[in-house]
Amino acid sequence: VADGGEGMVDCFIRSMGAKRVAVTVTNALGERSPAAYARLGELAIIEMAAAAGLPQVGSRRCPGTATTFGVGELIAHAVGSGCKRILLGLGGSATNDGGCGCAAALGVDFFDADDRSFIPVGDTLGLIARIDTGKAAALLQGVELTVMCDVTNPLYGPTGAAYVFAPQKGADEEKVKSLDAGLRHFGDVIRSQLALDVSAMPGAGAAGGMGAGCVALLGGTLQSGIDAVLDVTGF
């Protein structure tokens, strides 16, 4: 069994005979890297660790600049191949970008105060002034995105993504504070721009805030990782 982290894709391949789909994507460090997801009919099983995980970065851990862009590339490949259901596991991330990189790869546009488009990372979440989800909504129309996580942390604060998880991703005390401030701003922009308050939602802080990003930017639904695995495998 798996909880949404490393090994989840292999879990489905071995237990259900799912097909492994190999893709080259952008990893957490912004480099092109091999990755894979599992496919079972119209269901794609994707672990974010395959594209933005700690094992890939090794000693080069830097949550302020790490990106989830490759996770979005995996989702885009699956959707482009005809998948109508996406099961996305959030375990093992090296990132703290609120899932903005993933969302950008799927068409979400982020703009700063000067209306310049950019792809936010942990260090630049505080620069987001405007969000446009139109292209991503069109791409994902008719696609069900279930996001698996086994933590209940909120987006920011003492029990949020930065304070609890960023130290294991390479952040010192000062970096943790700045990352938390970025996530707080991100939550505020989501509230004002998208009329959603996801900051205190259990699981919002999973994978450096990607739980919140998947719900607010991509229309995803959070579910306990192990419950989703057991449901799909018919346990």
Coordinates of C-alpha atoms in Angstrom, one line a residue:
V1 CA 0.0 0.0 0.0
A2 CA 1.0 3.6 -0.5
D3 CA 0.0 7.0 0.9
G4 CA 0.5 9.3 -2.1
G5 CA 4.3 9.6 -1.9
E6 CA 7.1 7.7 -3.6
G7 CA 6.1 4.2 -4.7
M8 CA 2.4 5.0 -5.3
V9 CA 2.7 4.6 -9.1
D10 CA 4.5 1.3 -8.6
C11 CA 1.8 0.2 -6.2
F12 CA -0.8 0.5 -8.9
I13 CA 1.3 -1.0 -11.6
R14 CA 2.1 -4.1 -9.5
S15 CA -1.3 -4.6 -7.9
M16 CA -3.6 -3.8 -10.8
G17 CA -1.4 -4.2 -13.9
A18 CA -1.6 -0.5 -14.7
K19 CA 0.5 0.7 -17.6
R20 CA 3.7 2.8 -16.9
V21 CA 3.8 5.9 -19.1
A22 CA 7.3 7.5 -19.3
V23 CA 7.5 11.3 -19.8
T24 CA 10.4 13.8 -19.7
V25 CA 9.5 16.8 -17.5
T26 CA 10.9 19.7 -15.6
N27 CA 12.1 18.6 -12.1
A28 CA 12.1 20.6 -8.9
L29 CA 15.4 22.2 -9.9
G30 CA 14.2 23.3 -13.3
E31 CA 16.1 20.6 -15.1
R32 CA 14.7 18.2 -17.7
S33 CA 14.4 14.8 -16.1
P34 CA 12.7 11.4 -16.8
A35 CA 9.5 10.7 -14.9
A36 CA 6.5 8.3 -15.2
Y37 CA 2.9 7.9 -14.2
A38 CA 0.5 4.9 -14.2
R39 CA -2.5 4.6 -16.5
L40 CA -5.5 2.4 -15.9
G41 CA -8.1 3.0 -18.7
E42 CA -9.1 6.7 -18.3
L43 CA -7.5 6.9 -14.9
A44 CA -4.0 8.4 -14.5
I45 CA -2.1 7.8 -11.2
I46 CA 0.5 10.5 -10.7
E47 CA 2.9 11.0 -7.8
M48 CA 4.3 14.5 -7.5
A49 CA 7.5 13.1 -6.1
A50 CA 8.2 11.7 -9.6
A51 CA 8.6 15.3 -10.9
A52 CA 9.2 17.4 -7.8
G53 CA 10.5 15.1 -5.1
L54 CA 13.2 15.2 -2.5
P55 CA 15.2 12.2 -3.9
Q56 CA 15.8 14.0 -7.2
V57 CA 17.3 17.1 -5.6
G58 CA 19.7 15.2 -3.3
S59 CA 21.8 17.7 -1.4
R60 CA 20.6 20.7 -3.6
R61 CA 17.6 21.3 -1.4
C62 CA 16.2 24.8 -1.9
P63 CA 12.5 25.2 -1.3
G64 CA 12.6 28.9 -2.1
T65 CA 13.3 28.2 -5.8
A66 CA 12.0 24.6 -6.3
T67 CA 9.1 24.3 -8.7
T68 CA 6.2 21.9 -9.2
F69 CA 6.0 22.7 -13.0
G70 CA 6.9 19.2 -13.9
V71 CA 3.9 17.9 -12.0
G72 CA 1.6 20.0 -14.2
E73 CA 3.4 18.6 -17.3
L74 CA 2.6 15.0 -16.1
I75 CA -1.1 16.0 -15.6
A76 CA -1.1 17.7 -19.0
H77 CA 0.3 14.7 -20.7
A78 CA -2.3 12.4 -19.1
V79 CA -5.2 14.7 -20.0
G80 CA -3.8 15.1 -23.6
S81 CA -3.7 11.3 -23.8
G82 CA -7.4 11.0 -23.0
C83 CA -7.4 10.5 -19.2
K84 CA -10.6 11.8 -17.6
R85 CA -9.6 11.0 -14.0
I86 CA -6.4 12.1 -12.3
L87 CA -5.3 10.7 -9.0
L88 CA -2.5 12.9 -7.7
G89 CA -0.3 12.0 -4.7
L90 CA 1.3 14.8 -2.8
G91 CA 3.9 13.0 -0.7
G92 CA 7.7 13.5 -0.8
S93 CA 7.8 17.0 -2.3
A94 CA 10.9 19.3 -2.4
T95 CA 8.8 22.4 -3.1
N96 CA 7.1 25.3 -1.4
D97 CA 5.4 27.1 -4.3
G98 CA 1.8 26.5 -3.4
G99 CA 1.4 24.3 -6.5
C100 CA 1.8 27.5 -8.7
G101 CA 4.3 25.8 -11.0
C102 CA 2.0 22.9 -11.6
A103 CA -0.9 25.3 -12.2
A104 CA 1.2 27.3 -14.6
A105 CA 2.1 24.2 -16.7
L106 CA -1.7 23.7 -17.0
G107 CA -2.4 27.2 -18.2
V108 CA -3.0 29.3 -15.0
D109 CA -1.5 32.7 -15.5
F110 CA 0.1 34.7 -12.6
F111 CA 0.8 38.4 -12.8
D112 CA 2.7 40.8 -10.6
A113 CA 1.7 44.4 -9.6
D114 CA 3.0 45.7 -13.0
D115 CA 0.8 43.1 -14.8
R116 CA 3.9 41.1 -15.9
S117 CA 3.3 37.3 -16.2
F118 CA 5.6 35.0 -14.2
I119 CA 5.7 31.6 -12.7
P120 CA 5.8 31.8 -8.9
V121 CA 8.2 29.8 -6.7
G122 CA 8.4 29.8 -2.9
D123 CA 10.5 33.0 -2.9
T124 CA 8.1 34.9 -5.2
L125 CA 4.7 34.0 -4.0
G126 CA 4.5 37.4 -2.4
L127 CA 4.7 39.1 -5.8
I128 CA 1.4 37.6 -7.1
A129 CA -1.2 40.4 -7.7
R130 CA -3.5 38.7 -10.1
I131 CA -4.5 35.1 -11.1
D132 CA -6.3 34.0 -14.3
T133 CA -7.4 30.4 -14.2
G134 CA -9.4 30.5 -17.5
K135 CA -7.1 28.4 -19.7
A136 CA -6.6 25.7 -17.1
A137 CA -10.3 25.5 -16.5
A138 CA -10.9 24.9 -20.2
L139 CA -8.1 22.3 -20.4
L140 CA -9.4 20.4 -17.3
Q141 CA -13.1 20.6 -18.3
G142 CA -14.6 17.2 -17.7
V143 CA -11.6 16.0 -15.9
E144 CA -11.9 14.8 -12.3
L145 CA -8.8 15.7 -10.2
T146 CA -8.5 13.8 -6.8
V147 CA -5.6 15.0 -4.7
M148 CA -4.2 12.5 -2.2
C149 CA -2.6 13.7 1.0
D150 CA -2.2 12.2 4.4
V151 CA -1.5 15.4 6.3
T152 CA -4.1 17.9 7.7
N153 CA -1.8 21.0 8.0
P154 CA -3.2 24.4 7.0
L155 CA -1.6 26.5 4.4
Y156 CA 0.4 28.8 6.7
G157 CA 1.1 29.5 10.4
P158 CA 2.9 27.5 13.1
T159 CA 1.4 24.2 11.8
G160 CA 1.4 25.2 8.2
A161 CA 3.5 24.1 5.2
A162 CA 6.6 26.2 5.8
Y163 CA 7.0 25.8 9.5
V164 CA 6.4 22.1 9.6
F165 CA 7.8 20.8 6.3
A166 CA 10.2 23.4 4.8
P167 CA 13.1 22.6 7.2
Q168 CA 13.4 19.0 5.8
K169 CA 13.5 20.6 2.4
G170 CA 16.5 22.7 3.2
A171 CA 15.1 25.9 4.8
D172 CA 16.7 27.6 7.7
E173 CA 14.8 29.6 10.3
E174 CA 14.7 32.9 8.3
K175 CA 13.8 31.1 5.1
V176 CA 10.9 29.4 6.9
K177 CA 9.6 32.8 8.0
S178 CA 9.8 34.2 4.5
L179 CA 8.2 31.2 2.9
D180 CA 5.4 31.3 5.4
A181 CA 4.8 35.0 4.6
G182 CA 4.6 34.1 0.9
L183 CA 2.1 31.4 1.5
R184 CA 0.0 33.8 3.6
H185 CA 0.0 36.3 0.7
F186 CA -0.9 33.5 -1.7
G187 CA -3.9 32.5 0.5
D188 CA -5.0 36.2 0.6
V189 CA -4.8 36.5 -3.2
I190 CA -6.8 33.3 -3.6
R191 CA -9.4 34.7 -1.3
S192 CA -9.7 38.1 -3.0
Q193 CA -9.3 36.9 -6.6
L194 CA -11.1 33.6 -6.7
A195 CA -13.5 34.1 -3.8
L196 CA -12.2 30.9 -2.1
D197 CA -10.8 30.6 1.4
V198 CA -8.6 27.5 1.4
S199 CA -6.0 28.6 3.9
A200 CA -7.3 26.7 6.9
M201 CA -8.6 23.7 4.9
P202 CA -7.1 20.5 6.3
G203 CA -4.4 19.4 3.8
A204 CA -4.0 22.9 2.4
G205 CA -0.4 22.8 3.5
A206 CA 0.5 19.5 2.0
A207 CA 3.5 19.5 -0.3
G208 CA 4.5 23.1 0.3
G209 CA 0.9 24.4 -0.1
M210 CA 0.1 22.4 -3.1
G211 CA -3.0 21.1 -1.5
A212 CA -4.4 24.6 -1.4
G213 CA -3.2 25.3 -5.0
C214 CA -4.8 22.2 -6.5
V215 CA -8.2 23.0 -4.9
A216 CA -8.2 26.7 -5.6
L217 CA -6.4 26.8 -9.0
L218 CA -7.3 23.5 -10.6
G219 CA -10.6 22.5 -9.1
G220 CA -9.3 19.5 -7.3
T221 CA -10.7 17.6 -4.4
L222 CA -8.5 16.5 -1.4
Q223 CA -8.8 12.9 -0.2
S224 CA -6.9 10.8 2.3
G225 CA -4.1 9.1 0.3
I226 CA -4.5 5.6 1.7
D227 CA -8.3 5.8 1.4
A228 CA -8.0 6.6 -2.3
V229 CA -5.5 3.8 -2.9
L230 CA -7.7 1.2 -1.2
D231 CA -10.8 2.5 -3.0
V232 CA -9.2 2.2 -6.5
T233 CA -7.7 -1.2 -5.8
G234 CA -11.0 -2.5 -4.6
F235 CA -9.6 -3.5 -1.2

